[in-house]
Tab-separated table of C-alpha atoms in Angstrom:
chain	number	residue	atom	x	y	z
N	433	ARG	CA	119.526	74.139	92.494
N	434	PHE	CA	116.847	76.828	92.632
N	435	PHE	CA	117.080	79.874	90.374
N	436	ALA	CA	115.168	83.004	91.340
N	437	ALA	CA	114.156	85.210	88.435
N	438	MET	CA	114.611	88.943	88.239
N	439	PRO	CA	111.180	90.651	88.359
N	440	PRO	CA	110.015	91.468	84.813
N	441	THR	CA	110.414	95.175	84.155
N	442	ARG	CA	107.521	97.419	83.162
N	443	PRO	CA	104.824	94.824	82.435
N	444	ARG	CA	101.869	96.505	80.744
N	445	ARG	CA	98.415	95.104	80.142
N	446	VAL	CA	97.117	95.888	76.664
N	447	GLY	CA	93.367	95.761	76.110
N	448	ARG	CA	90.610	95.392	78.672
N	449	ALA	CA	88.217	93.186	76.755
N	450	HIS	CA	87.388	89.790	78.195
N	451	ASP	CA	89.035	87.901	75.356
N	452	ALA	CA	91.435	90.398	73.758
N	453	SER	CA	94.003	91.257	76.412
N	454	TYR	CA	97.684	90.473	76.681
N	455	VAL	CA	100.651	91.589	78.774
N	456	LEU	CA	103.602	93.303	77.108
N	457	PHE	CA	106.979	93.215	78.893
N	458	GLU	CA	109.690	95.740	78.150
N	459	GLY	CA	113.076	94.415	79.171
N	460	LEU	CA	112.095	90.884	80.160
N	461	LEU	CA	115.717	89.890	79.531
N	462	GLY	CA	118.563	92.186	80.504
N	463	GLU	CA	121.425	92.824	78.091
N	464	ARG	CA	123.631	90.137	79.612
N	465	GLN	CA	120.753	87.659	79.760
N	466	LEU	CA	119.930	88.375	76.116
N	467	ARG	CA	123.527	87.716	75.069
N	468	ASN	CA	123.550	84.448	77.020
N	469	ALA	CA	120.190	83.389	75.546
N	470	ARG	CA	121.444	84.062	72.023
N	471	ALA	CA	124.630	82.098	72.706
N	472	PHE	CA	122.562	79.173	73.978
N	473	ALA	CA	120.312	79.260	70.902
N	474	ALA	CA	123.380	79.238	68.648
N	475	SER	CA	125.012	76.359	70.538
N	476	ASP	CA	125.636	72.996	68.872
N	477	ALA	CA	123.199	71.320	71.282
N	478	VAL	CA	120.275	73.444	70.076
N	479	GLN	CA	121.245	73.756	66.419
N	480	ALA	CA	121.641	69.982	66.073
N	481	GLN	CA	118.011	69.485	67.141
N	482	LEU	CA	116.429	71.957	64.739
N	483	SER	CA	113.862	70.369	62.437
N	484	GLU	CA	111.041	71.414	60.142
N	485	GLY	CA	108.290	73.355	61.907
N	486	ILE	CA	104.853	72.008	61.036
N	487	LEU	CA	101.471	73.575	61.705
N	488	PHE	CA	98.962	71.174	63.241
N	489	ASP	CA	95.303	72.203	63.351
N	490	GLU	CA	91.893	70.889	62.328
N	491	LYS	CA	92.428	72.006	58.723
N	492	THR	CA	95.724	70.162	58.593
N	493	ALA	CA	94.197	66.964	59.962
N	494	ALA	CA	91.259	67.157	57.547
N	495	ASN	CA	93.645	67.286	54.602
N	496	GLY	CA	95.587	64.243	55.721
N	497	TYR	CA	98.836	66.053	56.440
N	498	ALA	CA	101.354	63.801	58.163
N	499	SER	CA	104.271	64.780	60.308
N	500	GLU	CA	107.774	63.611	59.457
N	501	GLU	CA	107.650	61.215	62.421
N	502	GLU	CA	104.349	59.717	61.214
N	503	GLU	CA	105.706	59.249	57.720
N	504	ASN	CA	108.858	57.557	58.998
N	505	GLU	CA	106.795	55.295	61.241
N	506	ALA	CA	104.556	54.296	58.342
N	507	GLN	CA	107.556	53.544	56.152
N	508	ASN	CA	109.221	51.484	58.896
N	509	GLU	CA	106.040	49.435	59.239
N	510	GLY	CA	105.871	48.907	55.474
N	511	GLY	CA	102.724	50.984	55.097
N	512	PRO	CA	101.941	53.985	52.898
N	513	SER	CA	102.624	57.523	54.045
N	514	ALA	CA	99.569	59.415	55.308
N	515	ALA	CA	100.338	62.177	52.793
N	516	PRO	CA	102.475	62.229	49.640
N	517	PRO	CA	105.731	64.187	50.032
N	518	ALA	CA	104.629	66.699	47.378
N	519	LYS	CA	101.435	67.425	49.269
N	520	LYS	CA	103.346	67.628	52.518
N	521	GLN	CA	105.769	70.153	51.051
N	522	LYS	CA	103.005	72.217	49.431
N	523	ARG	CA	101.016	72.542	52.669
N	524	ASN	CA	104.109	73.372	54.696
N	525	VAL	CA	105.182	76.147	52.320
N	526	ALA	CA	101.647	77.571	52.285
N	527	GLU	CA	101.162	77.654	56.036
N	528	ARG	CA	104.466	77.561	57.873
N	529	ARG	CA	108.141	77.507	57.026
N	530	SER	CA	110.500	77.563	59.991
N	531	ARG	CA	112.888	75.429	62.013
N	532	ILE	CA	112.150	74.471	65.598
N	533	ALA	CA	113.771	72.715	68.536
N	534	TRP	CA	112.140	71.651	71.784
N	535	LEU	CA	113.953	72.686	74.964
N	536	GLU	CA	113.280	70.506	77.976
N	537	ARG	CA	113.340	71.747	81.548
N	538	GLU	CA	115.311	68.731	82.736
N	539	ALA	CA	117.426	66.136	80.976
N	540	ALA	CA	115.590	62.874	80.340
N	541	GLU	CA	117.310	59.524	80.024
N	542	GLY	CA	117.647	58.505	76.403
N	543	GLU	CA	116.446	61.883	75.104
N	544	ALA	CA	118.613	64.155	72.961
N	545	SER	CA	116.553	67.310	73.481
N	546	PRO	CA	118.630	70.229	74.807
N	547	VAL	CA	117.889	71.541	78.300
N	548	ILE	CA	116.942	75.187	78.676
N	549	PRO	CA	119.215	77.082	81.111
N	550	PRO	CA	117.520	77.184	84.545
N	551	TRP	CA	117.874	80.962	84.813
N	552	LEU	CA	116.083	81.417	81.461
N	553	HIS	CA	113.254	79.085	82.413
N	554	ALA	CA	112.922	80.974	85.710
N	555	GLN	CA	112.583	84.242	83.804
N	556	LEU	CA	109.863	82.795	81.574
N	557	ARG	CA	108.038	81.449	84.628
N	558	SER	CA	108.223	84.887	86.228
N	559	ALA	CA	106.645	86.445	83.133
N	560	ALA	CA	103.870	83.833	83.112
N	561	ARG	CA	103.153	84.449	86.770
N	562	THR	CA	103.029	88.219	86.245
N	563	ALA	CA	100.596	87.748	83.344
N	564	HIS	CA	98.429	85.539	85.560
N	565	ARG	CA	98.477	88.181	88.300
N	566	LEU	CA	97.489	91.004	85.926
N	567	LEU	CA	94.876	89.129	83.889
N	568	GLY	CA	93.459	86.853	86.566
N	569	ASP	CA	92.523	83.194	86.545
N	570	LYS	CA	89.525	83.797	84.299
N	571	LEU	CA	91.706	84.844	81.350
N	572	CYS	CA	94.672	82.695	82.426
N	573	PRO	CA	93.027	79.561	83.876
N	574	ILE	CA	96.073	78.052	85.527
N	575	GLY	CA	94.387	77.342	88.842
N	576	VAL	CA	95.461	77.649	92.463
N	577	ASP	CA	95.634	75.184	95.335
N	578	ALA	CA	93.896	75.394	98.726
N	579	LEU	CA	96.588	77.822	99.946
N	580	GLY	CA	96.138	80.157	97.003
N	581	ARG	CA	99.359	79.094	95.272
N	582	TRP	CA	99.204	78.776	91.502
N	583	THR	CA	99.640	75.272	90.136
N	584	PRO	CA	100.917	75.403	86.537
N	585	ARG	CA	102.210	72.623	84.307
N	586	TYR	CA	105.119	73.552	82.076
N	587	GLU	CA	105.526	72.333	78.520
N	588	PRO	CA	108.899	72.129	76.766
N	589	VAL	CA	109.921	75.511	75.361
N	590	GLN	CA	109.727	75.822	71.578
N	591	TYR	CA	112.699	77.632	70.059
N	592	THR	CA	111.997	78.766	66.492
N	593	GLU	CA	114.176	80.198	63.744
N	594	TYR	CA	112.755	82.093	60.775
N	595	GLY	CA	115.277	82.568	57.982
N	596	PRO	CA	114.908	84.318	54.598
N	597	GLY	CA	111.630	83.222	53.030
N	598	SER	CA	110.319	81.715	56.267
N	599	HIS	CA	106.845	82.541	57.494
N	600	TYR	CA	103.870	81.524	59.633
N	601	ALA	CA	101.028	82.292	57.260
N	602	SER	CA	98.171	80.488	58.983
N	603	TRP	CA	96.424	81.332	62.239
N	604	HIS	CA	97.205	79.014	65.133
N	605	THR	CA	95.335	78.634	68.420
N	606	ASP	CA	97.325	77.830	71.547
N	607	SER	CA	94.242	76.981	73.603
N	608	GLU	CA	90.875	75.417	72.807
N	609	LEU	CA	87.738	75.619	74.917
N	610	ASP	CA	86.242	72.313	76.083
N	611	SER	CA	89.195	70.281	74.800
N	612	ASP	CA	90.371	67.072	76.448
N	613	ASP	CA	93.876	67.436	75.017
N	614	VAL	CA	96.352	68.749	77.601
N	615	GLU	CA	98.173	70.726	74.909
N	616	ASP	CA	94.929	72.558	74.079
N	617	THR	CA	94.369	73.771	77.648
N	618	ARG	CA	97.262	76.229	77.858
N	619	GLY	CA	96.631	79.065	80.299
N	620	VAL	CA	99.564	81.314	79.363
N	621	THR	CA	101.884	81.502	76.353
N	622	VAL	CA	105.105	83.530	76.649
N	623	VAL	CA	106.710	84.797	73.423
N	624	VAL	CA	110.260	86.191	73.511
N	625	LEU	CA	112.129	87.730	70.573
N	626	LEU	CA	115.883	87.106	70.661
N	627	SER	CA	116.861	88.832	67.404
N	628	ASP	CA	117.437	92.551	67.044
N	629	GLY	CA	114.441	93.937	65.176
N	630	ALA	CA	116.714	96.111	63.041
N	631	ALA	CA	118.459	93.001	61.699
N	632	PHE	CA	115.497	91.679	59.680
N	633	GLY	CA	112.425	92.763	57.755
N	634	GLY	CA	108.896	91.431	58.114
N	635	GLY	CA	108.277	88.834	60.781
N	636	LYS	CA	105.610	90.826	62.613
N	637	PHE	CA	103.931	89.045	65.510
N	638	GLN	CA	100.141	89.164	65.283
N	639	THR	CA	97.224	88.023	67.426
N	640	ARG	CA	93.535	87.782	66.671
N	641	ALA	CA	90.792	87.267	69.249
N	642	ARG	CA	87.687	85.296	68.301
N	643	GLY	CA	88.094	85.972	64.595
N	644	GLY	CA	88.413	89.727	65.040
N	645	ALA	CA	90.803	92.080	63.314
N	646	PRO	CA	94.510	91.117	63.608
N	647	GLN	CA	96.594	93.051	66.120
N	648	THR	CA	100.281	93.557	65.417
N	649	ILE	CA	102.426	93.435	68.561
N	650	GLU	CA	105.778	95.177	68.278
N	651	LEU	CA	108.180	92.782	69.987
N	652	LYS	CA	111.643	93.968	70.975
N	653	ALA	CA	114.624	91.855	71.999
């Protein structure tokens, strides 16, 4: 079944610099869509899959920080963990404390990951396409085919919860130049806030281009 998205309302490009532009959407989700998205996030299927959010970057790798899956695998094979639990906990608290779940686009055999509602995925795709149209393929290198149609690959959607005391204290790059890793060649990242901004304190969303001054982006549900 094909789901057509509602056109994103009032998309606005912020910044004109080559490497410091983004697109801000006001009203990406309507009131009913927002209620449905919140209900989905609170569902048993999503909540049961929440796990510790871990920051992976070059600094993390250099310090020997292991994911929970890597530690379990090492223990199952009778080998030592790549990082002591105390070190693992210390680095996680210092850099990121959150809970995440991965939302697949389609159900996979043998996988327990929840499936994102098709209408919600369609809305995120519509936002990504609008960003590509406004910023161009140079800033959003998704690519087009011989007929001029864009040819994106979609990753699973990351749903994240930040509770009291949670944070993302380290800078994270969604895309790396000249990387052979598919996950480092992202052309567009879409960030959606589901919570009412008046319901919490802190939690500001920031970006920083090429080591420049941080920019705080006021997200609204």
